[in-house]
Amino acid sequence: MTSQTPSLEQNDTLTGSSEGQALTILSHALAQREAALTTREALVEQREKAVLLQEDAARAKEALADHTATQLREANERLVVATVQAQTMTEAAEGATAQMSYMAQHDILTGLPNRALLTDRLAQSMALAQRHNQKVVLAYLDLDNFKYINDSLGHSVGDALLQAVAQRLSNCVRQSDTVCRQGGDEFVLLLAEVETAQDAARAAAMLVEATSEPYQVGKHQLQVSASIGLSIYPDDGSDVETLLRHADIAMYHAKKNGRCNFQMFSPDLELHAMPPPPTTV
């Protein structure tokens, strides 16, 4: 059996066929590489888009959080402002109510309790005295010759003198007592928890003496005195109006007896204070 050696043409044909196959394989490899690169680029692009979307979402979330925080802060600020305004209005209303209540119960010029507040305190003191078997003294005080000072020196000096008298009377009594301005140059003093009529007389004498001390009002040194009438619960009355009326009658007799003194109420004084009966024809 003999072997056959390929010819030159056959070798060329084989070589050409191998190169063609190699080129084909290379083309496929390049195509696959390009496809892989394209795919990678697409993935990179998608990743970048995803990152951008995440960043946009983060920014949107941050912006939303900032907006929400701003809205909450503004809402809180409005709530605080509204609360402060409501509190201010409430305090103003309470202050106005307290001021009106104070003005309804106190004298504007002297700041002393007025008759309405005195009446209430007198009723309370009478009830307390009844339980403890004590007395309550009502001192009705009228300044002597005040009208002359008021007319000659003017109302401003007269008002300042009334304020000075009010302060001096307040300094003469205990904290449990009450000094009231009845009106004009008249004052009423409520002396609570008094044991005897002699204690009431000593208190009245002290008030007459204290009131008679000179007053320095601006550049003026003024001298006034006081006439005082006393009524005692329960001896001279069992109700507010009766005690006030009897103290007023006693004060009238103190003025009639020379002023700058005190007079205690008695039934005889009430008889003398009554007008004479009408004459018959």
Coordinates of C-alpha atoms in Angstrom, one line a residue:
M1 CA 0.0 0.0 0.0
T2 CA 1.5 3.3 -1.0
S3 CA 1.0 6.8 0.6
Q4 CA 0.1 9.9 -1.4
T5 CA 1.7 13.3 -0.7
P6 CA -0.6 16.3 -1.1
S7 CA 0.2 18.6 -3.9
L8 CA 1.0 22.3 -3.6
E9 CA -2.4 23.3 -4.7
Q10 CA -4.0 21.1 -2.1
N11 CA -1.8 22.7 0.5
D12 CA -2.8 26.2 -0.6
T13 CA -6.4 25.2 -0.5
L14 CA -6.1 23.9 3.1
T15 CA -4.2 27.0 4.2
G16 CA -6.8 29.3 2.7
S17 CA -9.6 27.4 4.4
S18 CA -7.8 27.6 7.8
E19 CA -7.3 31.4 7.5
G20 CA -11.0 31.8 6.6
Q21 CA -12.0 29.9 9.6
A22 CA -9.7 31.9 11.8
L23 CA -11.1 35.2 10.4
T24 CA -14.6 34.0 11.0
I25 CA -13.7 33.0 14.6
L26 CA -12.0 36.4 15.1
S27 CA -15.0 38.2 13.7
H28 CA -17.3 36.3 16.0
A29 CA -15.0 37.1 18.9
L30 CA -14.9 40.8 18.1
A31 CA -18.7 40.8 17.7
Q32 CA -19.1 39.2 21.0
R33 CA -16.7 41.6 22.6
E34 CA -18.5 44.6 21.1
A35 CA -21.8 43.1 22.3
A36 CA -20.3 42.6 25.8
L37 CA -18.9 46.2 25.8
T38 CA -22.3 47.4 24.6
T39 CA -24.0 45.5 27.4
R40 CA -21.5 46.7 29.9
E41 CA -22.0 50.3 28.8
A42 CA -25.8 49.8 29.1
L43 CA -25.4 48.4 32.6
V44 CA -23.1 51.3 33.5
E45 CA -25.7 53.7 32.1
Q46 CA -28.5 52.0 34.0
R47 CA -26.4 52.1 37.1
E48 CA -25.7 55.8 36.7
K49 CA -29.4 56.4 36.1
A50 CA -30.2 54.4 39.2
V51 CA -27.7 56.4 41.2
L52 CA -29.2 59.6 39.8
L53 CA -32.6 58.4 40.7
Q54 CA -31.5 57.6 44.2
E55 CA -29.9 61.0 44.6
D56 CA -33.1 62.6 43.3
A57 CA -35.1 60.6 45.7
A58 CA -32.8 61.5 48.6
R59 CA -32.9 65.2 47.7
A60 CA -36.7 65.0 47.4
K61 CA -36.9 63.2 50.7
E62 CA -34.6 65.8 52.3
A63 CA -36.6 68.6 50.7
L64 CA -39.8 67.0 51.9
A65 CA -38.4 66.7 55.4
D66 CA -37.2 70.3 55.4
H67 CA -40.6 71.4 54.2
T68 CA -42.4 69.3 56.8
A69 CA -40.0 70.6 59.5
T70 CA -40.6 74.2 58.3
Q71 CA -44.4 73.7 58.3
L72 CA -44.2 72.1 61.8
R73 CA -42.0 74.9 63.1
E74 CA -44.3 77.6 61.6
A75 CA -47.3 75.7 63.0
N76 CA -45.6 75.6 66.4
E77 CA -44.7 79.3 66.2
R78 CA -48.3 80.1 65.4
L79 CA -49.5 77.9 68.2
V80 CA -47.1 79.6 70.7
V81 CA -48.2 83.1 69.5
A82 CA -51.9 82.1 69.8
T83 CA -51.3 80.7 73.2
V84 CA -49.4 83.8 74.4
Q85 CA -52.1 86.1 72.9
A86 CA -54.9 84.0 74.6
Q87 CA -53.0 84.1 77.9
T88 CA -52.5 87.9 77.6
M89 CA -56.1 88.4 76.8
T90 CA -57.1 86.2 79.8
E91 CA -54.8 88.0 82.1
A92 CA -56.1 91.4 80.8
A93 CA -59.7 90.3 81.3
E94 CA -58.9 89.0 84.8
G95 CA -57.0 92.2 85.6
A96 CA -59.9 94.3 84.4
T97 CA -62.3 92.3 86.4
A98 CA -60.1 92.6 89.5
Q99 CA -59.8 96.3 88.9
M100 CA -63.5 96.8 88.5
S101 CA -64.1 94.7 91.7
Y102 CA -61.6 96.8 93.6
M103 CA -63.1 100.1 92.4
A104 CA -66.5 98.9 93.4
Q105 CA -65.4 98.3 96.9
H106 CA -62.8 101.1 97.5
D107 CA -62.7 104.9 97.6
I108 CA -60.9 106.2 94.5
L109 CA -59.2 109.1 96.4
T110 CA -57.8 107.4 99.5
G111 CA -57.9 103.7 98.5
L112 CA -59.8 102.9 101.6
P113 CA -62.7 100.5 101.7
N114 CA -66.0 102.2 100.8
R115 CA -69.3 101.8 102.6
A116 CA -70.2 98.7 100.6
L117 CA -67.1 96.8 101.7
L118 CA -67.5 98.2 105.3
T119 CA -71.1 96.9 105.4
D120 CA -69.9 93.4 104.5
R121 CA -67.0 93.4 107.0
L122 CA -69.2 94.8 109.7
A123 CA -71.7 91.9 109.2
Q124 CA -68.9 89.4 109.4
S125 CA -67.5 91.0 112.6
M126 CA -70.9 91.0 114.2
A127 CA -71.4 87.3 113.5
L128 CA -67.9 86.5 114.9
A129 CA -68.4 88.7 118.0
Q130 CA -71.7 86.9 118.7
R131 CA -70.0 83.5 118.7
H132 CA -67.2 84.7 121.0
N133 CA -69.2 87.0 123.2
Q134 CA -67.3 90.1 122.2
K135 CA -68.2 93.6 121.1
V136 CA -67.8 95.5 117.8
V137 CA -67.2 99.2 117.8
L138 CA -68.2 101.5 115.0
A139 CA -66.5 105.0 115.1
Y140 CA -68.1 107.7 112.9
L141 CA -65.4 110.4 112.4
D142 CA -65.9 113.8 110.9
L143 CA -63.0 116.3 110.4
D144 CA -63.6 119.7 112.0
N145 CA -63.1 122.9 109.9
F146 CA -62.1 120.9 106.8
K147 CA -64.4 123.0 104.6
Y148 CA -62.5 126.1 105.4
I149 CA -59.2 124.5 104.3
N150 CA -60.7 123.1 101.2
D151 CA -62.3 126.4 100.2
S152 CA -59.4 128.6 101.1
L153 CA -56.5 126.5 99.7
G154 CA -58.2 124.6 97.0
H155 CA -59.5 121.1 96.3
S156 CA -56.1 119.7 95.5
V157 CA -54.8 120.6 99.0
G158 CA -58.0 119.3 100.5
D159 CA -57.7 116.0 98.7
A160 CA -54.1 115.6 99.8
L161 CA -55.1 116.3 103.4
L162 CA -57.8 113.6 103.2
Q163 CA -55.2 111.2 101.9
A164 CA -52.9 112.1 104.8
V165 CA -55.7 111.6 107.3
A166 CA -56.6 108.3 105.8
Q167 CA -53.0 107.1 106.1
R168 CA -52.8 108.3 109.7
L169 CA -56.1 106.6 110.7
S170 CA -54.9 103.3 109.1
N171 CA -51.7 103.5 111.1
C172 CA -53.7 103.9 114.3
V173 CA -55.7 100.7 114.1
R174 CA -55.0 97.0 114.0
Q175 CA -54.8 94.8 110.9
S176 CA -58.1 93.2 111.9
D177 CA -59.8 96.6 111.9
T178 CA -61.2 98.5 108.9
V179 CA -60.9 102.2 108.1
C180 CA -63.5 103.4 105.5
R181 CA -64.1 106.7 103.8
Q182 CA -67.8 107.4 104.1
G183 CA -67.6 110.4 101.8
G184 CA -66.5 114.0 101.9
D185 CA -64.5 114.5 105.1
E186 CA -66.2 111.6 107.0
F187 CA -64.6 108.3 107.9
V188 CA -66.0 105.2 109.6
L189 CA -63.7 102.9 111.6
L190 CA -64.7 99.3 112.4
L191 CA -62.9 98.1 115.5
A192 CA -63.4 94.3 115.8
E193 CA -63.0 92.1 118.8
V194 CA -63.4 94.7 121.6
E195 CA -63.9 93.5 125.1
T196 CA -65.5 96.4 126.9
A197 CA -66.9 99.9 126.4
Q198 CA -63.9 101.3 128.2
D199 CA -61.7 99.8 125.5
A200 CA -63.8 101.6 122.9
A201 CA -63.5 104.9 124.7
R202 CA -59.7 104.6 125.0
A203 CA -59.5 103.8 121.2
A204 CA -61.6 106.9 120.4
A205 CA -59.5 109.2 122.6
M206 CA -56.4 107.9 120.8
L207 CA -58.0 108.7 117.4
V208 CA -58.9 112.2 118.5
E209 CA -55.4 112.9 119.6
A210 CA -53.7 111.3 116.6
T211 CA -56.0 113.2 114.1
S212 CA -55.2 116.5 115.8
E213 CA -51.5 116.3 115.1
P214 CA -50.3 118.8 112.4
Y215 CA -50.2 117.6 108.7
Q216 CA -47.5 118.7 106.2
V217 CA -49.2 119.0 102.8
G218 CA -46.9 120.4 100.3
K219 CA -45.7 123.8 101.6
H220 CA -48.7 124.0 104.0
Q221 CA -48.7 122.9 107.6
L222 CA -52.4 122.2 108.4
Q223 CA -54.2 121.6 111.6
V224 CA -57.5 119.8 111.9
S225 CA -59.3 117.9 114.6
A226 CA -62.0 115.2 114.6
S227 CA -65.4 114.7 116.2
I228 CA -66.1 111.0 116.7
G229 CA -69.4 109.2 117.5
L230 CA -69.3 105.6 118.8
S231 CA -71.9 102.8 118.7
I232 CA -71.2 99.4 120.0
Y233 CA -72.6 96.0 118.9
P234 CA -74.7 94.5 120.5
D235 CA -75.4 97.2 123.0
D236 CA -76.5 99.9 120.5
G237 CA -77.9 97.9 117.7
S238 CA -78.0 94.4 116.2
D239 CA -77.8 95.3 112.4
V240 CA -75.5 97.3 110.2
E241 CA -77.9 100.2 109.5
T242 CA -78.8 100.8 113.1
L243 CA -75.2 100.8 114.2
L244 CA -74.2 103.3 111.5
R245 CA -77.2 105.6 112.3
H246 CA -76.4 105.6 116.0
A247 CA -72.7 106.3 115.5
D248 CA -73.7 109.2 113.2
I249 CA -76.0 110.6 115.9
A250 CA -73.2 110.3 118.5
M251 CA -70.9 112.1 116.1
Y252 CA -73.4 114.9 115.7
H253 CA -73.5 115.4 119.5
A254 CA -69.7 115.4 119.6
K255 CA -69.6 118.3 117.2
K256 CA -72.4 120.1 119.1
N257 CA -70.4 119.7 122.3
G258 CA -67.4 121.7 121.0
R259 CA -65.8 119.4 118.5
C260 CA -62.4 117.7 118.9
N261 CA -63.9 115.1 121.2
F262 CA -65.8 111.8 121.1
Q263 CA -69.3 110.9 122.2
M264 CA -70.7 107.4 122.9
F265 CA -74.2 106.7 121.8
S266 CA -77.0 106.4 124.3
P267 CA -80.8 106.3 123.8
D268 CA -81.0 109.9 125.2
L269 CA -79.0 111.1 122.2
E270 CA -81.4 109.6 119.8
L271 CA -84.3 111.4 121.5
H272 CA -82.5 114.7 121.3
A273 CA -81.7 114.0 117.6
M274 CA -85.4 113.6 116.7
P275 CA -87.2 116.6 115.3
P276 CA -89.8 118.2 117.6
P277 CA -93.4 117.0 117.2
P278 CA -95.6 119.2 115.0
T279 CA -97.6 121.8 116.8
T280 CA -101.4 121.5 116.8
V281 CA -103.6 124.4 116.0

